[in-house]
Amino acid sequence: MAHTHGGGASLEQLLSNESLGAAQEWALAVLGGSWSGSQDVALSRALAVLSRQALHEGRIGDGIRLTLTALRRVGRAPQSISEVDQSELAFCLARMLTVTGDFPAADLAIEPYDAVRSESYPPSTRSISRALLARARGGVEDAAAAADAAVTEAERHGNVAVATVGEAVLASVALARGDLHQARTHVRRGRVAASGSPLEGFSTALTWSCMKLAEAEDGADAAVDAMRDTYENLDRRPQLLVDEPDGAAWLVRVAISAGEDRRASRVVACAAQLSAAQPEIQVLAAAANHALGLLERDADLLTDAASQYRHPAAVASALEDAGAALAAEGRCEAARSTLNLALDNYSRISASRDQSRVMRRMAEIDRGGHRTRSVTGWGSLTPAEHIVAGLVSEGLTNPGVAGRMHISRHTVDFHLRQVFRKLGIHSRVELARAAALRAS
């Protein structure tokens, strides 16, 4: 961008991952009153930087509020500067609103720039905002077209961030269609675009495409092994869970498939913490319920998650998981009905790979091949309940179990009550005795 202000950097540069740390220091200096430049421009940019930092930390509600305040501030600045900043802020706002599922508001934020060709902002920024919104809405064709345009424009202008995200969107579209070859190509291009830049390893969109491709090609066991750092350091990268509405559930599902219940429990804890800290953000509550419902194989919780989501792909995913849980309980008619809803939702967003999987699930139910879970006894315990029962029977206190499993004490209390109910016991002594008898 031609116009710079605030530490000699444009707003686009201030908001990039490569300068975020230094930009945050500058923003705090501005808010502290130690900046002598144009206050309207400086304050709006400082707020924008802190908004980007809030999103990086998973505080999506704070990010939206700070961006709206920045937009109001920048309107008072000289027109030559405010045009540049307003467009950049509008696109940032649109991306955050897209994450929350407020698609009409995101559309309104982008709309003023759709028919405008201006030197004030690169067209690739508008195109990638449109691509992300279309993908979130389930518009696969529109997402692919906008992402392709964004990548072409970004390569022309040397915009590494947009090129990386654009390739990630194209990879996600290819995965939904079941075209693993195309997905692999776009992931490789995204890595090349980010290579050598501070974005390398930090683009959440590309990270998700890489992880999902690994699972699709190599299976859950290999994917979990490749994603060890993601599982272990998820609390340090909360934006991963914020940017992908049903991302927590996906990580839980893959971990359970690989027999990694501890990792699944860790993801559930992270999703619960994000939601508890921002109760006003509905998508985070849906994500937390979806993840916990998967871990607990709780069909009601999964159905609730589906009703809370606004993103079509996440709705379909939660319905599919609810159908699988119902089938495991032997409620075959309810399972068929719920899986049919999932199938319809996947069909609307052209997710052919997911459609095929749901049809296989339904065929298995029709053959009577789905194993049902016991209602009581050791066989009725969920993976998390088995872990809690084992640790408690070894003599650990509830806080000790919480620390070992990286979950809250409240969650341990809940699991332990379920264990007592299902095993028909009333004390920790009885649990230890029952565990010893089972092991003998």
Phi, psi and omega in degrees: 000149183281324185272131176233151178193151178078090179069017178076015182237149174285166179297321179302318179291321180297327183273357181284151180301328187291340181237015189297319181297311179294323180295323179295320177299316179297316181299317180294326177294319178298310181294335178278357176089010183258022177248132188258000181280195178301119186291321181297314179294312183298316181294319180296320180288325177297317178296321179296319179297316180293330175295316179297321178294321179299317178296319178302327180268005178085007182267074187294322179297315177297321180299316179295315181297318180294321180293319178298319178295319179298321179297320178295321181293315187291339178297341180271352185280167175305142188302321183298329179271319185295327178298318179296308185291322181299318180295315181297318179293321180298319179291322176298316179298317181300319181295320180290321177294325176299318179299320181284346181091010177272074187294319178301318180293322177297319179298318180296326180292325182274327190311317182300342185257358184294318185259008184256132172247108186228151174283353184290336180211147179288137180299336180297329180293318177294317182298318181289328176297318177295320180297315180295321179293315180297319180296318180295326179283345182096009179274085187298314182296315179296320180297316181296317181296315181292320180294320179298317178296320181298317181295316180300314181292320182294319179295326179292325184257002179071030180270095185298317184299313181293318179300318181295312181293322179300315177296324179295320177296316179297324177294320180293324176295316179298320178297317179299325180279350181084014180266086184291330179297312179295320179300316180298320180298315182289325176297316179298316179296322178297319178295320179296318181298321183275344186303131177081355178256164178297346178286341185303118180085358184239359176281113183295322180298316180290323178301315180296317180297320178297315182294317182290326176294319179300317180292319181294323184275320191246353180091170186296316184302310181293323181295315180297321179297320180288337184256023182308313182296322179298313180296317185285332185245023184299325180293343178268350179232060184299337180298335176303316181283329180289319185287338182239102188311314180255026181295319179299316179297320179298315180296321178296315182299315180294318180297317179297318179299330180269004181074020182259070184294328180296318179294321178299316179297324180295318178296316179303317180297318180295317179296320179296320180295318178299316181293317181297326181283341182222067185298343181280349182264103188298323183296329179289325176294318178298316181297319180294317178295321180297313181296314180294320179299322177294314181297321183269355185053046184258103184298322181295317179295322179291322177295320176300317180300317180300323180286338181274331182293152172246345181275120184307319181295321179290321176301311181299318180297315180294322178294319178299315179295322178296319178298319178295320179294320178296319178297321179295333178274358180084010181267073192293320180296315178297323179296314179300315181298316181291320179293327175298320176297317178299317180299316179299317181293319177296323180296320181296333182253016175057037179268076188295324180296318179290323177301315181299319180295318180295320179296325176293321177298317182293321178296322179296320178295317180298329178279352182075023184267000182277126181286135177264155182261143177297154179272328179229172179085177182301326181292345181272349183288142175282167178305317180294321180294323176299317181295314179300314180300317181295317181291320179294320180294339176278354177105003179288144174282168178300316176299325178295319177296317180301317179294319181294322184266354182061042176230171182283158177297324178301318179294321177298315178303316180297312180300318184293322176298320178296319178299311179302315182296313184290329180268355179067037180237171187226002182209165179292328178297315178296323179296315179299319180295316181296320179294321179294318179296320181294325182282340184280000000 
